[in-house]
């Protein structure tokens, strides 16, 4: 095998194998102290709430903790504790504020639509020629992380307003949709009920 080809094969292998691997999510009853439990690559969401009203589970917490676990091995076990519930979004009374926003086609996928399966960032080519990010979904597979311009509704809303503005609370809602898009696409029903931030995200636009 020519040396150059060997290098390419090696590089590809490293880029695939250095990814920790995506968790596969499902539901099962756990202790009320925990939101979820990671067991190897199996992530179990607690299907047996309720907790008291002051406590809750968030998807962000689970994903953040998951990303901090350096290497998932078949024996890795981790419990995600229930946390005090944060206050809902507070715009300080400024929720009628508008921000400037102009839809930019350059930030949308060059090919295909979301959810778009991927293996490496290069699979997530944008119209402008840059690459997006290839992130874990919760079904064990990777998907391209959309930019806000690829979220349904953003284009229409920015076009509706001749001055290219959008209500601040709509902006926050779309931004959240971007952050949660890849994860929530593949969540089971019990997770949507349990995770307050997913529930919030799944709400219709304010
Ligand atoms: C999109 O990219 C093209 C080519 O680089 C550029 O001319 C154009 O201004 C970009 N559009 C926006 C809205 O930034």
mmCIF file of C-alpha atoms and ligand atoms in Angstrom:
data_model
loop_
_atom_site.group_PDB
_atom_site.id
_atom_site.type_symbol
_atom_site.label_atom_id
_atom_site.label_comp_id
_atom_site.label_asym_id
_atom_site.label_seq_id
_atom_site.Cartn_x
_atom_site.Cartn_y
_atom_site.Cartn_z
ATOM 1 C CA UNK A 1 0.000 0.000 0.000
ATOM 2 C CA UNK A 2 1.443 3.428 -0.890
ATOM 3 C CA UNK A 3 2.541 5.355 2.193
ATOM 4 C CA UNK A 4 0.221 8.286 1.469
ATOM 5 C CA UNK A 5 -2.837 6.036 1.289
ATOM 6 C CA UNK A 6 -1.785 4.369 4.526
ATOM 7 C CA UNK A 7 -1.644 7.784 6.185
ATOM 8 C CA UNK A 8 -5.126 8.665 4.970
ATOM 9 C CA UNK A 9 -6.550 5.374 6.224
ATOM 10 C CA UNK A 10 -4.829 5.857 9.576
ATOM 11 C CA UNK A 11 -6.130 9.411 9.891
ATOM 12 C CA UNK A 12 -9.684 8.340 9.127
ATOM 13 C CA UNK A 13 -9.436 5.522 11.631
ATOM 14 C CA UNK A 14 -8.180 7.890 14.338
ATOM 15 C CA UNK A 15 -10.915 10.435 13.692
ATOM 16 C CA UNK A 16 -13.613 7.759 13.954
ATOM 17 C CA UNK A 17 -12.186 5.893 16.917
ATOM 18 C CA UNK A 18 -11.409 9.010 18.965
ATOM 19 C CA UNK A 19 -15.113 9.785 19.146
ATOM 20 C CA UNK A 20 -16.414 8.439 22.441
ATOM 21 C CA UNK A 21 -19.453 6.899 20.809
ATOM 22 C CA UNK A 22 -23.025 8.033 21.206
ATOM 23 C CA UNK A 23 -25.259 6.840 24.015
ATOM 24 C CA UNK A 24 -28.415 4.910 23.264
ATOM 25 C CA UNK A 25 -31.292 6.214 25.327
ATOM 26 C CA UNK A 26 -34.240 4.329 26.772
ATOM 27 C CA UNK A 27 -36.519 4.532 29.796
ATOM 28 C CA UNK A 28 -36.687 2.533 33.002
ATOM 29 C CA UNK A 29 -37.767 3.178 36.606
ATOM 30 C CA UNK A 30 -34.902 4.453 38.815
ATOM 31 C CA UNK A 31 -34.613 5.845 42.325
ATOM 32 C CA UNK A 32 -36.324 9.220 42.735
ATOM 33 C CA UNK A 33 -32.936 10.742 43.521
ATOM 34 C CA UNK A 34 -31.764 10.309 39.946
ATOM 35 C CA UNK A 35 -32.741 11.693 36.563
ATOM 36 C CA UNK A 36 -30.842 9.143 34.562
ATOM 37 C CA UNK A 37 -28.238 6.447 34.722
ATOM 38 C CA UNK A 38 -25.445 5.741 32.292
ATOM 39 C CA UNK A 39 -24.354 2.151 31.993
ATOM 40 C CA UNK A 40 -21.732 1.720 29.329
ATOM 41 C CA UNK A 41 -23.328 3.326 26.307
ATOM 42 C CA UNK A 42 -26.857 2.739 27.558
ATOM 43 C CA UNK A 43 -28.446 5.849 29.003
ATOM 44 C CA UNK A 44 -31.555 5.150 31.047
ATOM 45 C CA UNK A 45 -33.987 7.982 31.689
ATOM 46 C CA UNK A 46 -36.022 7.675 34.885
ATOM 47 C CA UNK A 47 -39.530 6.749 33.854
ATOM 48 C CA UNK A 48 -40.676 6.846 37.462
ATOM 49 C CA UNK A 49 -40.946 10.451 38.630
ATOM 50 C CA UNK A 50 -42.461 12.569 40.176
ATOM 51 C CA UNK A 51 -40.020 14.528 42.283
ATOM 52 C CA UNK A 52 -41.149 17.394 44.444
ATOM 53 C CA UNK A 53 -41.992 20.562 42.513
ATOM 54 C CA UNK A 54 -38.728 22.184 43.582
ATOM 55 C CA UNK A 55 -36.541 19.603 41.868
ATOM 56 C CA UNK A 56 -36.133 18.658 38.254
ATOM 57 C CA UNK A 57 -34.046 16.986 35.577
ATOM 58 C CA UNK A 58 -32.567 18.720 32.589
ATOM 59 C CA UNK A 59 -31.225 17.344 29.340
ATOM 60 C CA UNK A 60 -28.454 19.941 29.368
ATOM 61 C CA UNK A 61 -27.175 18.553 32.665
ATOM 62 C CA UNK A 62 -27.178 15.019 31.307
ATOM 63 C CA UNK A 63 -25.436 15.942 28.063
ATOM 64 C CA UNK A 64 -22.834 18.079 29.860
ATOM 65 C CA UNK A 65 -22.013 15.294 32.295
ATOM 66 C CA UNK A 66 -21.933 12.757 29.496
ATOM 67 C CA UNK A 67 -19.433 14.857 27.540
ATOM 68 C CA UNK A 68 -17.191 15.119 30.590
ATOM 69 C CA UNK A 69 -16.886 11.375 30.940
ATOM 70 C CA UNK A 70 -13.615 10.896 29.059
ATOM 71 C CA UNK A 71 -14.046 7.410 27.707
ATOM 72 C CA UNK A 72 -17.158 5.336 27.800
ATOM 73 C CA UNK A 73 -16.274 1.733 28.473
ATOM 74 C CA UNK A 74 -18.795 -1.087 28.810
ATOM 75 C CA UNK A 75 -18.376 -0.876 32.592
ATOM 76 C CA UNK A 76 -18.757 2.889 33.080
ATOM 77 C CA UNK A 77 -21.669 3.583 35.408
ATOM 78 C CA UNK A 78 -22.786 7.073 36.326
ATOM 79 C CA UNK A 79 -25.916 8.431 37.988
ATOM 80 C CA UNK A 80 -27.245 11.890 37.139
ATOM 81 C CA UNK A 81 -28.725 13.423 40.305
ATOM 82 C CA UNK A 82 -31.930 15.422 40.507
ATOM 83 C CA UNK A 83 -31.218 19.149 40.955
ATOM 84 C CA UNK A 84 -33.128 22.177 42.282
ATOM 85 C CA UNK A 85 -35.352 23.524 39.549
ATOM 86 C CA UNK A 86 -34.136 26.791 37.989
ATOM 87 C CA UNK A 87 -36.457 29.743 37.509
ATOM 88 C CA UNK A 88 -38.072 30.097 34.087
ATOM 89 C CA UNK A 89 -36.578 32.577 31.604
ATOM 90 C CA UNK A 90 -36.728 36.066 32.950
ATOM 91 C CA UNK A 91 -36.332 38.807 30.418
ATOM 92 C CA UNK A 92 -36.369 41.445 33.111
ATOM 93 C CA UNK A 93 -39.563 42.902 31.711
ATOM 94 C CA UNK A 94 -37.918 43.391 28.318
ATOM 95 C CA UNK A 95 -39.697 40.586 26.530
ATOM 96 C CA UNK A 96 -41.111 42.975 23.975
ATOM 97 C CA UNK A 97 -37.598 43.944 22.881
ATOM 98 C CA UNK A 98 -36.539 43.124 19.360
ATOM 99 C CA UNK A 99 -33.119 42.136 18.135
ATOM 100 C CA UNK A 100 -31.706 42.625 14.666
ATOM 101 C CA UNK A 101 -31.667 39.429 12.716
ATOM 102 C CA UNK A 102 -31.263 38.705 9.027
ATOM 103 C CA UNK A 103 -31.653 35.184 7.734
ATOM 104 C CA UNK A 104 -28.463 33.973 6.029
ATOM 105 C CA UNK A 105 -28.789 31.178 3.523
ATOM 106 C CA UNK A 106 -25.016 30.625 3.695
ATOM 107 C CA UNK A 107 -25.419 28.975 7.084
ATOM 108 C CA UNK A 108 -27.761 26.268 5.860
ATOM 109 C CA UNK A 109 -26.781 22.765 4.722
ATOM 110 C CA UNK A 110 -25.291 22.548 1.225
ATOM 111 C CA UNK A 111 -26.926 19.157 0.782
ATOM 112 C CA UNK A 112 -29.823 17.420 2.469
ATOM 113 C CA UNK A 113 -32.024 18.478 5.355
ATOM 114 C CA UNK A 114 -32.006 18.013 9.129
ATOM 115 C CA UNK A 115 -31.858 15.639 10.838
ATOM 116 C CA UNK A 116 -28.866 14.743 8.665
ATOM 117 C CA UNK A 117 -26.809 11.699 9.715
ATOM 118 C CA UNK A 118 -23.021 12.229 9.695
ATOM 119 C CA UNK A 119 -19.798 10.585 10.758
ATOM 120 C CA UNK A 120 -17.410 13.529 10.752
ATOM 121 C CA UNK A 121 -17.806 17.320 10.629
ATOM 122 C CA UNK A 122 -17.011 17.313 6.907
ATOM 123 C CA UNK A 123 -20.326 15.561 6.274
ATOM 124 C CA UNK A 124 -22.022 18.748 7.494
ATOM 125 C CA UNK A 125 -20.941 21.081 4.694
ATOM 126 C CA UNK A 126 -22.703 24.459 4.665
ATOM 127 C CA UNK A 127 -23.525 26.532 1.597
ATOM 128 C CA UNK A 128 -20.767 28.991 2.484
ATOM 129 C CA UNK A 129 -18.209 26.157 2.268
ATOM 130 C CA UNK A 130 -17.523 25.807 5.996
ATOM 131 C CA UNK A 131 -18.255 22.696 8.011
ATOM 132 C CA UNK A 132 -20.834 22.408 10.770
ATOM 133 C CA UNK A 133 -20.502 20.035 13.726
ATOM 134 C CA UNK A 134 -21.305 16.346 13.760
ATOM 135 C CA UNK A 135 -22.800 15.570 17.202
ATOM 136 C CA UNK A 136 -24.384 12.687 19.038
ATOM 137 C CA UNK A 137 -28.065 12.089 18.870
ATOM 138 C CA UNK A 138 -29.492 9.846 21.556
ATOM 139 C CA UNK A 139 -30.169 6.889 19.322
ATOM 140 C CA UNK A 140 -26.506 5.898 19.100
ATOM 141 C CA UNK A 141 -25.972 7.827 15.852
ATOM 142 C CA UNK A 142 -24.367 11.142 14.896
ATOM 143 C CA UNK A 143 -26.233 14.044 13.307
ATOM 144 C CA UNK A 144 -25.250 17.455 11.929
ATOM 145 C CA UNK A 145 -25.863 20.270 14.401
ATOM 146 C CA UNK A 146 -28.012 22.870 12.599
ATOM 147 C CA UNK A 147 -27.249 26.582 12.606
ATOM 148 C CA UNK A 148 -30.079 28.876 13.637
ATOM 149 C CA UNK A 149 -30.682 29.741 9.958
ATOM 150 C CA UNK A 150 -31.640 26.122 9.315
ATOM 151 C CA UNK A 151 -34.337 26.049 11.997
ATOM 152 C CA UNK A 152 -37.841 26.049 10.474
ATOM 153 C CA UNK A 153 -39.531 29.404 10.941
ATOM 154 C CA UNK A 154 -36.425 31.586 11.267
ATOM 155 C CA UNK A 155 -36.317 32.418 7.584
ATOM 156 C CA UNK A 156 -40.009 33.265 7.398
ATOM 157 C CA UNK A 157 -39.919 35.327 10.553
ATOM 158 C CA UNK A 158 -36.925 37.404 9.516
ATOM 159 C CA UNK A 159 -38.531 37.968 6.105
ATOM 160 C CA UNK A 160 -41.857 38.984 7.607
ATOM 161 C CA UNK A 161 -40.219 41.946 9.259
ATOM 162 C CA UNK A 162 -38.934 44.412 6.702
ATOM 163 C CA UNK A 163 -36.548 45.847 9.260
ATOM 164 C CA UNK A 164 -34.920 42.427 9.876
ATOM 165 C CA UNK A 165 -35.849 42.292 13.514
ATOM 166 C CA UNK A 166 -37.181 39.516 15.673
ATOM 167 C CA UNK A 167 -38.733 39.560 19.139
ATOM 168 C CA UNK A 168 -36.113 38.784 21.777
ATOM 169 C CA UNK A 169 -38.157 35.951 23.241
ATOM 170 C CA UNK A 170 -38.481 34.369 19.783
ATOM 171 C CA UNK A 171 -34.722 34.635 19.335
ATOM 172 C CA UNK A 172 -34.137 32.875 22.652
ATOM 173 C CA UNK A 173 -36.628 30.198 21.660
ATOM 174 C CA UNK A 174 -34.908 29.564 18.318
ATOM 175 C CA UNK A 175 -31.454 29.528 19.938
ATOM 176 C CA UNK A 176 -32.667 26.900 22.355
ATOM 177 C CA UNK A 177 -34.104 24.917 19.496
ATOM 178 C CA UNK A 178 -30.667 24.950 17.866
ATOM 179 C CA UNK A 179 -28.936 23.696 21.010
ATOM 180 C CA UNK A 180 -31.439 20.926 21.556
ATOM 181 C CA UNK A 181 -32.175 19.966 17.995
ATOM 182 C CA UNK A 182 -29.918 16.954 17.579
ATOM 183 C CA UNK A 183 -30.657 15.530 21.018
ATOM 184 C CA UNK A 184 -34.386 15.972 21.042
ATOM 185 C CA UNK A 185 -34.974 14.579 17.554
ATOM 186 C CA UNK A 186 -34.542 11.079 18.851
ATOM 187 C CA UNK A 187 -35.685 11.232 22.481
ATOM 188 C CA UNK A 188 -38.236 8.695 23.730
ATOM 189 C CA UNK A 189 -41.578 9.923 25.083
ATOM 190 C CA UNK A 190 -40.665 9.452 28.759
ATOM 191 C CA UNK A 191 -37.672 11.807 28.388
ATOM 192 C CA UNK A 192 -39.843 14.589 27.041
ATOM 193 C CA UNK A 193 -42.106 14.305 30.087
ATOM 194 C CA UNK A 194 -39.244 14.174 32.566
ATOM 195 C CA UNK A 195 -36.779 16.803 31.332
ATOM 196 C CA UNK A 196 -38.050 20.308 32.007
ATOM 197 C CA UNK A 197 -35.800 21.948 29.411
ATOM 198 C CA UNK A 198 -36.976 19.580 26.690
ATOM 199 C CA UNK A 199 -40.564 20.274 27.660
ATOM 200 C CA UNK A 200 -39.845 23.978 27.451
ATOM 201 C CA UNK A 201 -38.239 23.528 24.066
ATOM 202 C CA UNK A 202 -41.136 21.452 22.779
ATOM 203 C CA UNK A 203 -43.584 24.197 23.632
ATOM 204 C CA UNK A 204 -44.911 26.253 20.758
ATOM 205 C CA UNK A 205 -43.182 29.523 20.127
ATOM 206 C CA UNK A 206 -44.067 32.139 22.779
HETATM 207 C C1 LIG B 1 -23.126 34.444 1.288
HETATM 208 O O1 LIG B 1 -21.893 34.095 0.686
HETATM 209 C C2 LIG B 1 -21.600 34.829 -0.492
HETATM 210 C C3 LIG B 1 -20.322 34.242 -1.067
HETATM 211 O O2 LIG B 1 -19.292 34.217 -0.129
HETATM 212 C C4 LIG B 1 -21.479 36.309 -0.157
HETATM 213 O O3 LIG B 1 -21.228 37.053 -1.339
HETATM 214 C C5 LIG B 1 -22.791 36.789 0.470
HETATM 215 O O4 LIG B 1 -22.670 38.126 0.873
HETATM 216 C C6 LIG B 1 -23.132 35.912 1.669
HETATM 217 N N1 LIG B 1 -24.461 36.285 2.170
HETATM 218 C C7 LIG B 1 -24.648 36.772 3.385
HETATM 219 C C8 LIG B 1 -26.060 37.120 3.708
HETATM 220 O O5 LIG B 1 -23.750 36.927 4.207
#
